[in-house]
XYZ file of N, CA and C in Angstrom:
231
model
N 26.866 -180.046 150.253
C 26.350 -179.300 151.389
C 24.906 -178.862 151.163
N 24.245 -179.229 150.239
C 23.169 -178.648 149.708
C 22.321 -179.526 148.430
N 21.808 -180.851 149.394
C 21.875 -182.212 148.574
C 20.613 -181.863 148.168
N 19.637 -181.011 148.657
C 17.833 -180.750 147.675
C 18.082 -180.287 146.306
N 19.634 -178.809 146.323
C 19.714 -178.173 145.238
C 20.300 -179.209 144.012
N 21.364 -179.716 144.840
C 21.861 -180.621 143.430
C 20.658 -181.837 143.079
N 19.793 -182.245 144.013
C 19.004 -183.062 143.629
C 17.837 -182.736 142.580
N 17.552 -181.601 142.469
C 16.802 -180.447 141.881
C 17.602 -180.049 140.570
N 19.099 -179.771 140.460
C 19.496 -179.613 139.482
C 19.649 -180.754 138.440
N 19.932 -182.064 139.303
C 19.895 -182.980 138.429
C 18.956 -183.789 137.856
N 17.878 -183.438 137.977
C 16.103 -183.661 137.742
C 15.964 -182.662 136.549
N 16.733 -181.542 136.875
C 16.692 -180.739 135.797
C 17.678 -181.133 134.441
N 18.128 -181.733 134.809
C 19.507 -182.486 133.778
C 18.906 -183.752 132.851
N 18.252 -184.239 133.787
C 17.541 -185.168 133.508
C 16.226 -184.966 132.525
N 15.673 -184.139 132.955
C 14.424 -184.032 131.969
C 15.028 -183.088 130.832
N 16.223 -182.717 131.018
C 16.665 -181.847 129.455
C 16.564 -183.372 128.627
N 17.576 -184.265 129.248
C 17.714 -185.404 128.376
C 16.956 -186.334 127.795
N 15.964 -186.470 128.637
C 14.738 -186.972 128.254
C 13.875 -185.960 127.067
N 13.823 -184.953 127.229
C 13.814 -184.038 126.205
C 14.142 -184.345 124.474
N 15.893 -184.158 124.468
C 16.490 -184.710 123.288
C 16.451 -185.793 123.225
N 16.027 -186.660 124.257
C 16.364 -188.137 123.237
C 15.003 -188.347 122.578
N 13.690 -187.716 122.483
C 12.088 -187.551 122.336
C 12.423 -187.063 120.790
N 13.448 -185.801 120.651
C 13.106 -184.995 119.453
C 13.970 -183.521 119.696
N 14.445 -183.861 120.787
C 14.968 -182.036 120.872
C 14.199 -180.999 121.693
N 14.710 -179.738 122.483
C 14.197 -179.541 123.884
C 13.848 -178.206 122.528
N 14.692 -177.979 121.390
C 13.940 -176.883 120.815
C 12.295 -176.465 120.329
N 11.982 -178.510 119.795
C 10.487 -178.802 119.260
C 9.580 -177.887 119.993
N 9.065 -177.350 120.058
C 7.212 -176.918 120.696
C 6.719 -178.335 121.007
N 6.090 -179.111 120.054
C 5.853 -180.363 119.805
C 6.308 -181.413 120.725
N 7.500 -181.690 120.721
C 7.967 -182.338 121.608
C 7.833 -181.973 123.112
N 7.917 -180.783 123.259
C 7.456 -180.019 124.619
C 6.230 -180.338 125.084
N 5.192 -180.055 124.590
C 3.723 -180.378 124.344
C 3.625 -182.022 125.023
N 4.204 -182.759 123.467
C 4.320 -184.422 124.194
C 4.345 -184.584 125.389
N 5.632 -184.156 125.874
C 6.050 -184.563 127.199
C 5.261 -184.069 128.410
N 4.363 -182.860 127.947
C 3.695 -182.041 129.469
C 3.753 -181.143 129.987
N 4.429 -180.082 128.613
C 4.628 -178.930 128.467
C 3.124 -178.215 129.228
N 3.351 -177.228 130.124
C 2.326 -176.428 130.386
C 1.861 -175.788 129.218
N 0.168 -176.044 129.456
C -0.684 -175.434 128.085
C -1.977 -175.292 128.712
N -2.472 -173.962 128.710
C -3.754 -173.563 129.512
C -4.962 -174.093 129.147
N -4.788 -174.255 127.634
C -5.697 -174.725 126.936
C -6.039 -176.334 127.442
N -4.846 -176.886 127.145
C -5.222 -178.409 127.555
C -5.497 -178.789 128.925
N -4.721 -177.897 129.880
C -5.031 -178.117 131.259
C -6.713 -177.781 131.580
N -7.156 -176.871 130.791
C -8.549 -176.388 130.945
C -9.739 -177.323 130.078
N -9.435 -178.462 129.727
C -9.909 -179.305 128.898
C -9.593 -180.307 129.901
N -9.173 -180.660 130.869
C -9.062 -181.831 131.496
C -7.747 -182.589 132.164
N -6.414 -182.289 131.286
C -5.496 -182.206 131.466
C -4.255 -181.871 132.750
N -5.001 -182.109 133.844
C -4.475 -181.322 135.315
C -2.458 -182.013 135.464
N -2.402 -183.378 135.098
C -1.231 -183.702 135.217
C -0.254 -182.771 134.545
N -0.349 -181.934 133.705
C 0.366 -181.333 133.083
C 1.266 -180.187 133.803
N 0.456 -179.945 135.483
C 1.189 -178.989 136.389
C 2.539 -179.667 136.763
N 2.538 -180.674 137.098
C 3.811 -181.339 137.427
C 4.955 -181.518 136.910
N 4.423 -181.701 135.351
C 5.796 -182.285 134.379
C 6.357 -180.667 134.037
N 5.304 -180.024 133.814
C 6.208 -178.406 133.251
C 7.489 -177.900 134.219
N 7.643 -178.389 135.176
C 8.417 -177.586 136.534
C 9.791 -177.836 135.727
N 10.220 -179.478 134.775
C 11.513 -179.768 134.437
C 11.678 -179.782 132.892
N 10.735 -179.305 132.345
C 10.791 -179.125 131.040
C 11.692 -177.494 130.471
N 12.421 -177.217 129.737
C 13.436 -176.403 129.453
C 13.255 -176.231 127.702
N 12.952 -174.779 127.291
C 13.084 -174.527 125.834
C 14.484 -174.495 125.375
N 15.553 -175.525 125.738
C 16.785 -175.447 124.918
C 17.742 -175.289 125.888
N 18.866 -175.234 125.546
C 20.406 -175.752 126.162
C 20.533 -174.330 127.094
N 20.464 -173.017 126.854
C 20.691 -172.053 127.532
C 19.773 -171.580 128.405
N 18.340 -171.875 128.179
C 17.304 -171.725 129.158
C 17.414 -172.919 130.435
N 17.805 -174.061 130.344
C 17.956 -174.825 131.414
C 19.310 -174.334 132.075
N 20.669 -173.669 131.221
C 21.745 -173.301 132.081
C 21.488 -172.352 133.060
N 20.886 -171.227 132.357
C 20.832 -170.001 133.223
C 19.928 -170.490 134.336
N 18.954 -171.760 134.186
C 18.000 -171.779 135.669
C 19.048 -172.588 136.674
N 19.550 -173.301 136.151
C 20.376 -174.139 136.917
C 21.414 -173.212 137.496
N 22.013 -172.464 136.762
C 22.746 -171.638 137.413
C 22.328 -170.532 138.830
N 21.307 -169.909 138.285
C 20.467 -169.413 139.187
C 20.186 -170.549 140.302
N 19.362 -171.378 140.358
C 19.637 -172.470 141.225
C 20.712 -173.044 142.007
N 21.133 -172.991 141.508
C 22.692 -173.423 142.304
C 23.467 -172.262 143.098
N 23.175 -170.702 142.302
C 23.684 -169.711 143.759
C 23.120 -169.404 144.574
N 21.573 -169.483 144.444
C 20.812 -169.447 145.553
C 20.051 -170.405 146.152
N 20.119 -171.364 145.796
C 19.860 -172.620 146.187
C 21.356 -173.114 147.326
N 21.650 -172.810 147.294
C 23.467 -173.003 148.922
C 23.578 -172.179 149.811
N 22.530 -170.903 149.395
C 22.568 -169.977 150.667
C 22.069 -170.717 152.221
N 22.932 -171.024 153.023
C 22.136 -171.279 154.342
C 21.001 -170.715 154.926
């Protein structure tokens, strides 16, 4: 009933996994790799980096609780 939220959650599922299969969503490093928001680098030239941060997640419980959050208010009509 609410095909943006699950489409949104599972983008979010998705870039956890893409995550661990890199090195682990715990790395800094690996975060960084992938397009982790960093003021520094964005201010050096780096502008793509606004995009990728939206699905990037520091670890297994920081992506639950957003998803969760997402998902109860993300179905409100």
């Amino acid at each position: 009933s609410a095909p943006v939220t699950v489409a949104r959650a599972a983008a979010l599922v998705a870039g956890l996994l893409v995550e661990e299969l890199s090195g682990g969503s715990g790395d800094l490093q690996v975060l960084l790799r992938l397009g982790a928001f960093w003021p520094a680098a964005i201010a050096a030239g780096e502008w793509w980096r606004i995009a990728p941060f939206t699905v990037l997640h520091l670890g297994i419980l920081h992506i639950a609780m957003n998803v969760l959050g997402l998902v109860a208010v993300g179905t409100f009509p």
